[in-house]
Protein backbone atom coordinates (compact mmCIF):
# COMPACT_ATOMS: atom_id res chain seq x y z
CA UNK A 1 -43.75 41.56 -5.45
CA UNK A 2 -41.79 44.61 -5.07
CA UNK A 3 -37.74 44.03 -7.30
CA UNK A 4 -35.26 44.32 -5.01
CA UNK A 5 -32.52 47.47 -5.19
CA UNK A 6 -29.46 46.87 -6.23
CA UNK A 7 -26.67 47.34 -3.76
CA UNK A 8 -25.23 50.51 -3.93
CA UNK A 9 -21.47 49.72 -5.45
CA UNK A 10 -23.57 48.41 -8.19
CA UNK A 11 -25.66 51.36 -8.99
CA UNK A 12 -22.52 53.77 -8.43
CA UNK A 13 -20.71 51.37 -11.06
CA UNK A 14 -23.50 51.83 -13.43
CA UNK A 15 -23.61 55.39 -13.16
CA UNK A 16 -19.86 55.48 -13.55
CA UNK A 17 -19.86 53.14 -16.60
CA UNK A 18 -22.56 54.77 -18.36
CA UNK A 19 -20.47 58.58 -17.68
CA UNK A 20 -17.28 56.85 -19.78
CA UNK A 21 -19.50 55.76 -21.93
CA UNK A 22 -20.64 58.90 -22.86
CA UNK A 23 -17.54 60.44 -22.75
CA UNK A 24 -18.67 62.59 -19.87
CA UNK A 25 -15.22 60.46 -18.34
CA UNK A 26 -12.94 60.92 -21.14
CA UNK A 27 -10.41 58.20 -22.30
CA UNK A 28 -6.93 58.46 -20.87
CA UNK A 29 -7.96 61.06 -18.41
CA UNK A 30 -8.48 60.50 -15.01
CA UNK A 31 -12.02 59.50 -13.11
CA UNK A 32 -12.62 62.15 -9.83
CA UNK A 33 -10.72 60.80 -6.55
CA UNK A 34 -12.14 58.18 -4.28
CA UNK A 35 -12.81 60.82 -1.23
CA UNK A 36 -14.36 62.95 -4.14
CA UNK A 37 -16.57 60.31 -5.68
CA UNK A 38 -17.61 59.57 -1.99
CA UNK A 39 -18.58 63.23 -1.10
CA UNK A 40 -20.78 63.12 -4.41
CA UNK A 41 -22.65 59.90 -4.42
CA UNK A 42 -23.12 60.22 -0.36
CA UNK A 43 -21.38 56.91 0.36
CA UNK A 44 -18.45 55.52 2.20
CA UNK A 45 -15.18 55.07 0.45
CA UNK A 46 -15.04 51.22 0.57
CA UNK A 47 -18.44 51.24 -1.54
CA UNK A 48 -16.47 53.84 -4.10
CA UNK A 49 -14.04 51.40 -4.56
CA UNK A 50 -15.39 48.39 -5.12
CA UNK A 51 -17.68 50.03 -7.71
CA UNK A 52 -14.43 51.22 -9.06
CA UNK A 53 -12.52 47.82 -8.96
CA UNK A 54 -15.85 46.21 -10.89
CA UNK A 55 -14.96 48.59 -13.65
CA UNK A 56 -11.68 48.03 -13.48
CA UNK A 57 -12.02 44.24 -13.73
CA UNK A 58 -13.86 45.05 -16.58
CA UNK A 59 -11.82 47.35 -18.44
CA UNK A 60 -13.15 50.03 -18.22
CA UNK A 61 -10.69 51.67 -16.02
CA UNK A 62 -6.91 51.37 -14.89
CA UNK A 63 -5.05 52.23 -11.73
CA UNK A 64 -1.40 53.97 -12.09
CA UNK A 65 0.71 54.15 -9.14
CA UNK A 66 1.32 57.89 -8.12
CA UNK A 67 -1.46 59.10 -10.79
CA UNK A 68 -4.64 57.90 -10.02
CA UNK A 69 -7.64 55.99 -11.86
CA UNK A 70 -7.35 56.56 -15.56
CA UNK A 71 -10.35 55.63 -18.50
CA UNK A 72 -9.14 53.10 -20.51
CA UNK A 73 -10.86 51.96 -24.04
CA UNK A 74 -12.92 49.13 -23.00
CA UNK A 75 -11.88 45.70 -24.58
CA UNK A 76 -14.50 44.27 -27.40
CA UNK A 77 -15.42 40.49 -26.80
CA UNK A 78 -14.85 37.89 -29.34
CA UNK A 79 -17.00 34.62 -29.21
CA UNK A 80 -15.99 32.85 -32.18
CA UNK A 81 -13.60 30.45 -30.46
CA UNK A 82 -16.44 28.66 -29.55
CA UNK A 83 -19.08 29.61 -32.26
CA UNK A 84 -19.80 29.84 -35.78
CA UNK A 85 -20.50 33.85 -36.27
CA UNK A 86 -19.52 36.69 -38.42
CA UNK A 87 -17.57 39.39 -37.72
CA UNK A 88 -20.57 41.84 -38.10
CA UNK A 89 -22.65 40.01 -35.55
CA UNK A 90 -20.01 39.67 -33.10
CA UNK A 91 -19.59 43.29 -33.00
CA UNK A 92 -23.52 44.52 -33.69
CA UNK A 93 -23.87 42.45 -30.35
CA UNK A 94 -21.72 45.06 -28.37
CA UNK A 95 -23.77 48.11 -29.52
CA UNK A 96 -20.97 49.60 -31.96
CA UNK A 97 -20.64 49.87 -35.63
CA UNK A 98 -19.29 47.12 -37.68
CA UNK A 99 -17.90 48.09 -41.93
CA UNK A 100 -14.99 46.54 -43.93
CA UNK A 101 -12.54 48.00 -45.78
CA UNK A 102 -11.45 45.51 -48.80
CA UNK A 103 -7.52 46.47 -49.36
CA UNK A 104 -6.78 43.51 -51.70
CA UNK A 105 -9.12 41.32 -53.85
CA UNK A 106 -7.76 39.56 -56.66
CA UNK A 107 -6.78 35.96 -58.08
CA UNK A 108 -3.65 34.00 -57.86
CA UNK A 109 -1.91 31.02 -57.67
CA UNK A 110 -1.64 29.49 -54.23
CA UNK A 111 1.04 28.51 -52.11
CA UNK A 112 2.64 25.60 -50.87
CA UNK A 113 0.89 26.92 -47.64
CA UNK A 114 -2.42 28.01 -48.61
CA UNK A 115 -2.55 24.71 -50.91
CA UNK A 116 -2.25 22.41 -48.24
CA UNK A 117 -4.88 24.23 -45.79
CA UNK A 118 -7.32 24.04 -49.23
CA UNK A 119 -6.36 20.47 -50.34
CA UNK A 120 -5.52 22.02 -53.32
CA UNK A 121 -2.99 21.55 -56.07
CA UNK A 122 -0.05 23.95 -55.58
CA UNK A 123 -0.49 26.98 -57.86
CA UNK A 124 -4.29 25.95 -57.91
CA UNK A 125 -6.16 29.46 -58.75
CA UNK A 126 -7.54 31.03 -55.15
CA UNK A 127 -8.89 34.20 -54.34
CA UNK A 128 -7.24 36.22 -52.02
CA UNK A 129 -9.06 38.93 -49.91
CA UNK A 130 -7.55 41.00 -47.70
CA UNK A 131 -9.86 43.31 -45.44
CA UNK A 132 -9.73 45.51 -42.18
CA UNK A 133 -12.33 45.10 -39.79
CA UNK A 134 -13.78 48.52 -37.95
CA UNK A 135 -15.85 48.96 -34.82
CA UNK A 136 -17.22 52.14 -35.08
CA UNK A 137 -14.15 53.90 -36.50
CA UNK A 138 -11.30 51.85 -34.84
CA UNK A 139 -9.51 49.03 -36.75
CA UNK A 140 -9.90 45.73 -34.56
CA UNK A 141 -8.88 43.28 -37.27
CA UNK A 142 -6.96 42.53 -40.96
CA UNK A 143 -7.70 39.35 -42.11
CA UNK A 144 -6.56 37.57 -45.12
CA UNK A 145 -8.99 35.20 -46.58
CA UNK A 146 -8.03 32.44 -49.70
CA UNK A 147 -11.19 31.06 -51.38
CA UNK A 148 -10.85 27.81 -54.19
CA UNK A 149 -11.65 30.15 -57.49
CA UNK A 150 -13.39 26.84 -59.09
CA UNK A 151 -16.07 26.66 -56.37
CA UNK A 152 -17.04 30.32 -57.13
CA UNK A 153 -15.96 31.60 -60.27
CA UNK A 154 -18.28 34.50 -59.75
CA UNK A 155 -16.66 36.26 -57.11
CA UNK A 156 -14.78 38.91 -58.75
CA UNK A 157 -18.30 40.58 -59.42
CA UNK A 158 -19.11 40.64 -55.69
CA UNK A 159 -18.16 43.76 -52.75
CA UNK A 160 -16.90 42.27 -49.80
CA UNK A 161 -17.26 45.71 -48.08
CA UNK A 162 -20.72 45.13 -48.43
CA UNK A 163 -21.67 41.65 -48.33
CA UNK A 164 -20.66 39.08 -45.64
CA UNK A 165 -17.95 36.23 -46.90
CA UNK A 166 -20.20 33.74 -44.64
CA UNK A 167 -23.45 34.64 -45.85
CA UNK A 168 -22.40 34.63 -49.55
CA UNK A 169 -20.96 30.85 -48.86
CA UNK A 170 -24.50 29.91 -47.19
CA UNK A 171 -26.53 31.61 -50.35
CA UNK A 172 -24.07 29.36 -52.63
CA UNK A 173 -24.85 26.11 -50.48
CA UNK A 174 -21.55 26.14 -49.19
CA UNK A 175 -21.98 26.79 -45.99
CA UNK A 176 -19.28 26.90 -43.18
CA UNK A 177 -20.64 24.60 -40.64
CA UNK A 178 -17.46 23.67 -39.24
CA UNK A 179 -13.66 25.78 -38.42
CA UNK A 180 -10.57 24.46 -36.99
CA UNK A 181 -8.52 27.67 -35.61
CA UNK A 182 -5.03 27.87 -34.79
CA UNK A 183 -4.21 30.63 -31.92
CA UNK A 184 -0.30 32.62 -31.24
CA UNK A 185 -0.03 35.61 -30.01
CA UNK A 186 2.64 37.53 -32.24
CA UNK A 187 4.21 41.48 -32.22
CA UNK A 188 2.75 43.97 -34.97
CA UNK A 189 5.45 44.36 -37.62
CA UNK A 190 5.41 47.86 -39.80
CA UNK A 191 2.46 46.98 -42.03
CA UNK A 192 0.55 45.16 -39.34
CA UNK A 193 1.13 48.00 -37.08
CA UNK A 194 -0.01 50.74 -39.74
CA UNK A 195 -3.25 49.51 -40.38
CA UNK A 196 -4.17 48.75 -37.27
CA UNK A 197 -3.09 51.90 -35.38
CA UNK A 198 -0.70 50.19 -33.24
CA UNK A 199 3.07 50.53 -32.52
CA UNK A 200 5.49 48.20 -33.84
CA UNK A 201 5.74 45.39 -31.87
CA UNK A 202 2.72 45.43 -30.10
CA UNK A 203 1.07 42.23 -29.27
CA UNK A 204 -1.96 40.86 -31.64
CA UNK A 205 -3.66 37.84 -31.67
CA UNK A 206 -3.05 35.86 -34.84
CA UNK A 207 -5.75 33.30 -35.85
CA UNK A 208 -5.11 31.10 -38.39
CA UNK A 209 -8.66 29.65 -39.40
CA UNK A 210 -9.84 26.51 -41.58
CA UNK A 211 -13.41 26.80 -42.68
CA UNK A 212 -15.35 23.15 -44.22
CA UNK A 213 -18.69 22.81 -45.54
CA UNK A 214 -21.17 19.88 -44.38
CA UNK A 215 -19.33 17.97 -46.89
CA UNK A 216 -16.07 18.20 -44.99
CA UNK A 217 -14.69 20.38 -48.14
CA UNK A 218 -12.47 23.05 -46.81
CA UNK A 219 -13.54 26.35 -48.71
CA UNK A 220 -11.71 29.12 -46.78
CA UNK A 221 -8.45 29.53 -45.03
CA UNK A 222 -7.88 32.82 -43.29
CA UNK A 223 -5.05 34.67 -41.27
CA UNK A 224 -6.50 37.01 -39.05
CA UNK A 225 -4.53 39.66 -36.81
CA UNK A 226 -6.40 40.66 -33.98
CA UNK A 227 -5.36 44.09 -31.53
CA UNK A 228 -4.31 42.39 -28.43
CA UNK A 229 -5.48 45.79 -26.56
CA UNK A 230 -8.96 45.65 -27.89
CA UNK A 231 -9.83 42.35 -28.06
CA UNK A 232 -10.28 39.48 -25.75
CA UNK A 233 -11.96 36.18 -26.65
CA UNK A 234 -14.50 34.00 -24.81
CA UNK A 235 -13.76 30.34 -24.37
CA UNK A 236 -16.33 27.25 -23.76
CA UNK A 237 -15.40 23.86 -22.52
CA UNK A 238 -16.99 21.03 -22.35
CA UNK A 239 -16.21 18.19 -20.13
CA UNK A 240 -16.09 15.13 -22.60
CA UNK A 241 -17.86 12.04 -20.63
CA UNK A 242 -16.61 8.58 -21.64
């Protein structure tokens, strides 16, 4: 049986995607005109743009009044509202380049804060790991992790740049099997902004994250600041039958 062709907006988007993603369509610059794009792929201009409005939807491009179509960086999906995965999966799934930069590893006594999210003494020793997230070469994500010392008195030893936090946890049988996540969307302030390559004030998505083992022992609590321009995150619901 012979496949059917695609439709021809489709193949046009294709073509059109695949040209910003090989930076044949730079970023911030603009894509050819409509009557242009028409005049090269042989089509009408309605077909031009709703190939154009696909990408568009997607984020791959941006209309500005009086300017034209412009390339914008394409947003990077996040699944983990919904499912237990690690950062380097999440983004190995979208074809780019995942690596971790630790700035912070060290022990100390935890807060009121942290304590409570632990069920921990206050002052209990934690570790405390702070590390920014890359795809490819662009900082998507600092996260600050706090890890009971007394379930893993080893840690110190360990290179988080290396190693997944999850992974380690699941060698140790202490496997996250179960988060709780808390989202608000906050501005960027100075050091925020820095390391992720923002301005100040820019939006980010700030997760605040609970992770338990089978046991129902929480082991990690995290605070993780998300670009709001590069990320977006997938949701799943469930209708709950009674």
């Amino acid at each position: 049986m012979t496949a059917k062709k695609q439709p021809l907006h489709q193949q046009i988007e294709i073509d059109l995607r695949r040209k910003i993603q090989d930076g044949t369509y730079p970023e911030q610059q603009l894509i050819p005109k409509e009557v242009e794009l028409a005049q090269h792929y042989q089509v009408s201009r309605p077909t031009i743009r709703q190939a154009v409005q696909a990408l568009v939807d997607q984020g791959f491009l941006e209309k500005r009044k009086r300017r034209g179509t412009v390339v914008k960086r394409a947003k990077i999906g996040q699944a983990f509202t919904h499912v237990i995965s690690s950062y380097d999966q999440e983004i190995d799934a979208t074809g780019m380049a995942p690596h971790t930069k630790v700035l912070v590893f060290k022990v100390e006594s935890a807060t009121a804060e942290v304590a409570q999210q632990l069920a921990l003494p206050v002052a209990a020793r934690v570790y405390k790991l702070v590390r920014l997230r890359y795809a490819d070469q662009t900082p998507l994500v600092l996260v600050t992790t706090y890890i009971p010392q007394a379930c893993f008195p080893d840690f110190t030893e360990l290179d988080f740049s290396q190693i997944s936090l999850y992974a380690t946890f699941a060698v140790r049988q202490q496997a996250v099997v179960r988060v709780r996540r808390k989202l608000e969307v906050l501005a960027a302030d100075e050091t925020s902004a820095d390391l992720l390559d923002v301005a100040i004030g820019a939006p980010l998505f700030y997760f605040h994250t609970q992770g338990y083992t089978e046991t129902g022992c929480p082991i990690e609590y995290s605070i993780a600041k998300y670009r709001g321009d590069l990320n977006y995150f997938r949701l799943e619901i469930d209708q709950k039958m009674n």
